[in-house]
PDB file of C-alpha atoms in Angstrom:
ATOM      1  CA  MET A   1      87.698 238.207 144.195  1.00  0.00           C
ATOM      2  CA  ALA A   2      89.451 237.379 147.365  1.00  0.00           C
ATOM      3  CA  ALA A   3      86.139 237.523 149.216  1.00  0.00           C
ATOM      4  CA  TRP A   4      84.741 234.681 147.133  1.00  0.00           C
ATOM      5  CA  LEU A   5      87.715 232.458 147.676  1.00  0.00           C
ATOM      6  CA  PRO A   6      86.896 231.424 151.270  1.00  0.00           C
ATOM      7  CA  ILE A   7      83.276 230.806 150.259  1.00  0.00           C
ATOM      8  CA  ILE A   8      84.379 228.601 147.365  1.00  0.00           C
ATOM      9  CA  LYS A   9      86.834 226.740 149.626  1.00  0.00           C
ATOM     10  CA  THR A  10      84.045 226.124 152.103  1.00  0.00           C
ATOM     11  CA  ALA A  11      81.554 225.173 149.380  1.00  0.00           C
ATOM     12  CA  ILE A  12      83.816 222.722 147.486  1.00  0.00           C
ATOM     13  CA  PRO A  13      83.619 219.914 150.065  1.00  0.00           C
ATOM     14  CA  ILE A  14      79.888 220.456 150.374  1.00  0.00           C
ATOM     15  CA  ILE A  15      79.471 220.468 146.591  1.00  0.00           C
ATOM     16  CA  GLY A  16      81.550 217.304 146.416  1.00  0.00           C
ATOM     17  CA  GLU A  17      79.312 215.742 149.007  1.00  0.00           C
ATOM     18  CA  ILE A  18      76.191 216.832 147.117  1.00  0.00           C
ATOM     19  CA  VAL A  19      77.597 215.435 143.882  1.00  0.00           C
ATOM     20  CA  SER A  20      78.536 212.154 145.539  1.00  0.00           C
ATOM     21  CA  VAL A  21      74.996 211.869 146.949  1.00  0.00           C
ATOM     22  CA  ALA A  22      73.304 212.925 143.703  1.00  0.00           C
ATOM     23  CA  ARG A  23      75.492 210.813 141.432  1.00  0.00           C
ATOM     24  CA  PRO A  24      74.095 207.437 142.586  1.00  0.00           C
ATOM     25  CA  MET A  25      70.596 208.755 141.948  1.00  0.00           C
ATOM     26  CA  PHE A  26      71.476 209.432 138.328  1.00  0.00           C
ATOM     27  CA  THR A  27      73.419 206.212 137.909  1.00  0.00           C
ATOM     28  CA  GLU A  28      70.601 204.360 139.664  1.00  0.00           C
ATOM     29  CA  LYS A  29      68.223 205.651 137.036  1.00  0.00           C
ATOM     30  CA  ILE A  30      70.581 204.398 134.396  1.00  0.00           C
ATOM     31  CA  LYS A  31      70.850 201.099 136.216  1.00  0.00           C
ATOM     32  CA  ASN A  32      67.073 200.999 136.526  1.00  0.00           C
ATOM     33  CA  ALA A  33      66.797 201.656 132.797  1.00  0.00           C
ATOM     34  CA  GLU A  34      69.320 198.896 132.121  1.00  0.00           C
ATOM     35  CA  ARG A  35      67.491 196.632 134.544  1.00  0.00           C
ATOM     36  CA  ASP A  36      64.189 197.388 132.809  1.00  0.00           C
ATOM     37  CA  GLU A  37      65.803 196.650 129.462  1.00  0.00           C
ATOM     38  CA  LEU A  38      67.281 193.448 130.846  1.00  0.00           C
ATOM     39  CA  THR A  39      63.917 192.480 132.319  1.00  0.00           C
ATOM     40  CA  THR A  40      62.229 193.192 128.988  1.00  0.00           C
ATOM     41  CA  ARG A  41      64.810 191.034 127.181  1.00  0.00           C
ATOM     42  CA  GLN A  42      64.390 188.253 129.699  1.00  0.00           C
ATOM     43  CA  ILE A  43      60.624 188.361 129.332  1.00  0.00           C
ATOM     44  CA  GLU A  44      60.970 188.176 125.550  1.00  0.00           C
ATOM     45  CA  GLU A  45      63.365 185.228 125.870  1.00  0.00           C
ATOM     46  CA  LEU A  46      60.992 183.482 128.248  1.00  0.00           C
ATOM     47  CA  GLN A  47      58.092 184.058 125.867  1.00  0.00           C
ATOM     48  CA  ARG A  48      60.123 182.618 122.995  1.00  0.00           C
ATOM     49  CA  ALA A  49      61.130 179.661 125.142  1.00  0.00           C
ATOM     50  CA  ALA A  50      57.511 179.117 126.199  1.00  0.00           C
ATOM     51  CA  THR A  51      56.425 179.189 122.566  1.00  0.00           C
ATOM     52  CA  GLN A  52      59.150 176.718 121.593  1.00  0.00           C
ATOM     53  CA  ASN A  53      58.196 174.490 124.513  1.00  0.00           C
ATOM     54  CA  SER A  54      54.569 174.654 123.473  1.00  0.00           C
ATOM     55  CA  ASP A  55      55.496 173.639 119.923  1.00  0.00           C
ATOM     56  CA  SER A  56      57.698 170.848 121.259  1.00  0.00           C
ATOM     57  CA  VAL A  57      54.926 169.594 123.529  1.00  0.00           C
ATOM     58  CA  LYS A  58      52.468 169.590 120.619  1.00  0.00           C
ATOM     59  CA  ALA A  59      54.921 167.634 118.469  1.00  0.00           C
ATOM     60  CA  LEU A  60      55.586 165.211 121.321  1.00  0.00           C
ATOM     61  CA  ALA A  61      51.858 164.752 121.883  1.00  0.00           C
ATOM     62  CA  ALA A  62      51.391 163.936 118.207  1.00  0.00           C
ATOM     63  CA  GLN A  63      54.215 161.389 118.390  1.00  0.00           C
ATOM     64  CA  VAL A  64      52.782 159.856 121.553  1.00  0.00           C
ATOM     65  CA  GLN A  65      49.372 159.606 119.901  1.00  0.00           C
ATOM     66  CA  THR A  66      50.911 157.889 116.884  1.00  0.00           C
ATOM     67  CA  THR A  67      52.820 155.546 119.174  1.00  0.00           C
ATOM     68  CA  PHE A  68      49.680 154.653 121.130  1.00  0.00           C
ATOM     69  CA  LYS A  69      47.772 153.928 117.918  1.00  0.00           C
ATOM     70  CA  ALA A  70      50.617 151.672 116.764  1.00  0.00           C
ATOM     71  CA  MET A  71      50.648 149.949 120.159  1.00  0.00           C
ATOM     72  CA  GLU A  72      46.881 149.405 120.012  1.00  0.00           C
ATOM     73  CA  THR A  73      47.203 147.898 116.550  1.00  0.00           C
ATOM     74  CA  ALA A  74      50.070 145.677 117.656  1.00  0.00           C
ATOM     75  CA  ALA A  75      48.140 144.604 120.766  1.00  0.00           C
ATOM     76  CA  THR A  76      45.121 143.674 118.656  1.00  0.00           C
ATOM     77  CA  GLU A  77      47.264 141.655 116.276  1.00  0.00           C
ATOM     78  CA  LEU A  78      49.048 139.971 119.199  1.00  0.00           C
ATOM     79  CA  GLU A  79      45.712 139.102 120.781  1.00  0.00           C
ATOM     80  CA  LYS A  80      44.557 137.450 117.547  1.00  0.00           C
ATOM     81  CA  ARG A  81      47.824 135.510 117.307  1.00  0.00           C
ATOM     82  CA  MET A  82      47.506 134.362 120.913  1.00  0.00           C
ATOM     83  CA  GLU A  83      43.942 133.161 120.343  1.00  0.00           C
ATOM     84  CA  ARG A  84      45.147 131.211 117.307  1.00  0.00           C
ATOM     85  CA  GLN A  85      48.039 129.743 119.310  1.00  0.00           C
ATOM     86  CA  GLN A  86      45.633 128.727 122.087  1.00  0.00           C
ATOM     87  CA  ARG A  87      43.376 126.957 119.585  1.00  0.00           C
ATOM     88  CA  LEU A  88      46.352 125.166 118.034  1.00  0.00           C
ATOM     89  CA  THR A  89      47.597 124.196 121.509  1.00  0.00           C
ATOM     90  CA  MET A  90      44.194 122.785 122.445  1.00  0.00           C
ATOM     91  CA  ALA A  91      44.049 120.840 119.177  1.00  0.00           C
ATOM     92  CA  ALA A  92      47.587 119.482 119.748  1.00  0.00           C
ATOM     93  CA  LEU A  93      46.650 118.534 123.317  1.00  0.00           C
ATOM     94  CA  LEU A  94      43.514 116.760 122.081  1.00  0.00           C
ATOM     95  CA  PHE A  95      45.468 114.843 119.429  1.00  0.00           C
ATOM     96  CA  GLY A  96      48.126 113.993 122.038  1.00  0.00           C
ATOM     97  CA  PHE A  97      45.550 112.532 124.428  1.00  0.00           C
ATOM     98  CA  LEU A  98      43.889 110.700 121.542  1.00  0.00           C
ATOM     99  CA  GLY A  99      47.266 109.215 120.494  1.00  0.00           C
ATOM    100  CA  PHE A 100      48.016 108.280 124.124  1.00  0.00           C
ATOM    101  CA  ALA A 101      44.623 106.575 124.443  1.00  0.00           C
ATOM    102  CA  VAL A 102      45.114 104.685 121.173  1.00  0.00           C
ATOM    103  CA  GLY A 103      48.605 103.625 122.286  1.00  0.00           C
ATOM    104  CA  ILE A 104      47.305 102.343 125.655  1.00  0.00           C
ATOM    105  CA  TYR A 105      44.487 100.520 123.920  1.00  0.00           C
ATOM    106  CA  LEU A 106      46.872  98.881 121.496  1.00  0.00           C
ATOM    107  CA  LEU A 107      49.345  97.966 124.244  1.00  0.00           C
ATOM    108  CA  ALA A 108      46.605  96.548 126.403  1.00  0.00           C
ATOM    109  CA  GLY A 109      46.119  93.828 123.900  1.00  0.00           C
ATOM    110  CA  ALA A 110      43.411  95.014 121.738  1.00  0.00           C
ATOM    111  CA  PRO A 111      42.374  92.583 119.015  1.00  0.00           C
TER     112      PRO A 111
END
């Protein structure tokens, strides 16, 4: 047994070195597995977020479309009201000039 003792004493630092070199390889595989799992989870989260964003964009597009239709309707109604206001303004202007002309005629000494 004494013959093995120097061999073991010589081998222990080498074995320790081998273990210290081999250990990161095994832990790296575990880290790679954890990284792969993390990457998979992140991809799933991104897919869920993309789906939610897609749904949100669709809902927003529907709201924008409804808003544009309401704006078109309001613009059409406003245009009709403005045309009516312009006609009333022209009629008021015509009656104003007519009243002014009658007033001048009467002040000028009409019979």
